[in-house]
Amino acid sequence: MTAPDQPNTESSLKRYQTVAMTATVLAFLLVLLEGIVRIAGTGLGCTADWYLCASEPASLWSWTAAVEFGLRGTLTGLTVALALLIYHGWSIRQLSRAYVVLPVIAALVMGVIAGLTFSGTSLDLTLSRIGSMQILLAILVITSILAILRVNQVELKPTSGFTQFGWIAGGSAVAVLGLIIAGGAIATSEAASGACTGWPLCDGQLFPSGFTATDLHLSHRWVALFATIGILVAATLARRFYPGMAAVRGLINAAAVLMAAQIFIGAATVWSDQNPIASAAHLGVAGVIWGLLIGATVLDRMVPMSLPFGTADHAPAARPFRETWADYVEFTKPRIMVLLLITTLGGMLIAAAGWPSIDLIFWTMVGGGMSAGGASALNHYIDRDIDGLMSRTSKRPLPAGRVAPVQVVIFGITMSVLAIYILVVFVNPLTAILALTGNLAYVVMYTKYLKRATPQNIVIGGAAGAVPPMIGWAAVTNSIGVPALILFAVIFYWTPPHFWALALYKRGDYEKARVPMFPEIYGDTETRRHILLYTVMLFIVSLFPFALQFMGLFYLTCAVVLGGIFLLRTWQLSSNPSDAAARRVFFFSLYYLAFIFLAMVIDRMVWFG
């Protein structure tokens, strides 16, 4: 009688895992939005009632009300996710009812505190609200990890106690929770937020000596230092205690990287006079570190050291640092990253009609590069099954078994989080939103779904690759204008001819991997016709900057010459098809993109600068 129930149990566990992970993400968003609400002073942006925000549609146009509505919408989504968690988890016999009920109890406590907080701005209630949200996040992280372990059929055998690694990781987690609450006190208290204007010294002081606002700042910094040391020690111990458990090492390594970044961002927060955006980002990433440390501590307590985190995640044998470093560089797809950064810089130079400040260029390039690298790493993880089937990609680190998959996921997410962090703090929030949108479009929309579902994958997914010049434009102007949309359109229409030409002379690889590329579904003749069609549209779009008087005659000349050569190449491919002709189109498309942006830059800097 048990055999027929097995498929149902497995599907229920997978649904439970999906819901738990969704609830965890929503809980983190709730924490982040709460930080913005409290730090930016929008906490009482809706004063007539707690949930409906005065029930006035016009209030949506207010920034404070919009943030509050975002907070309420996330809370609604979390409530639904918790209800589904009980619905899916209650009937699964392998799960303890405590893991199903605890998140709901924590959410109810948080809701009661939130309702009390609404009636006033008591610091005690505000800090209690921050703490209750972090506890809820921790419980959901634990719930998600246990669900993942069950789905991967890892036997849970709670140990008699924590290892040395577990004690240090858990202690660091408690310290980080204290930092989050103290950071909330500093950010939400007018007296505390402006009490310290220097870093690392606070008005000439290095050590706390009492209970003043200055002492709160100094205590916060010393606890951060000890927490950072603890996390670094835990990361070192993880290599000794868990050489074959990639998940633990990945979680603690990600926490170490983010914690090191937190110190510098904390300094930037002080130097920027407690800039609300920097402060909110500081608290948000602290929440991520808290979740990572909780995850590592739970795995130390719940999974025996002899067991890997799922068979697929068993860590490969240790290799020289140079080889490991080379693999992680490969995960970022450096050649694609360079191309994306060139278009990002092009967008900046075009927007500025000259050279923006060096620090703005530096942080935009760092943030944009990390966002692209993080998305590429997650692409490696999702495509690891089909990469092993294609000769072009079979020697990549994941199909070759040189790196554990879970480490790549953590690496990609950590890079993406740091990218958003850097862009929010050092550039502007709009660039961070654009980078996150491009990241999600590439990883989720294209890699996860469209690539394997439709031959139009390149057309729709090409939008992700067209975002970088908009990031460059937004970095300089803090807006998205018509010129930025034209830059987007140029890359959008350039993408299909570029990739379809590659697919024509690499068709065997995509066939083996069963990826429905355009040539495999519609045939070579139709593909060549569409390459020519998109090149014509690209040529037309490339003339818009001159037609709208955004570019001058120099750019027009270059656009006509480059576009004419591109059209000639695609016409030759269509009239005299061969692999050699497809290769010529593919490689010329690379030159075209670089030179058309260079022409825009020269035109703007020389004639408009």
Coordinates of C-alpha atoms in Angstrom, one line a residue, residues 35 67 90 223 236 289 409 411 421 527:
G35 CA 14.1 48.8 6.7
V67 CA 6.5 52.1 -0.1
W90 CA 0.1 19.1 7.2
V223 CA 30.4 43.6 17.7
T236 CA 38.2 28.1 7.8
I289 CA 24.0 37.2 6.3
V409 CA 24.3 28.6 -6.8
F411 CA 28.4 32.0 -5.7
Y421 CA 24.1 46.4 -3.0
T527 CA 16.4 31.0 -40.3

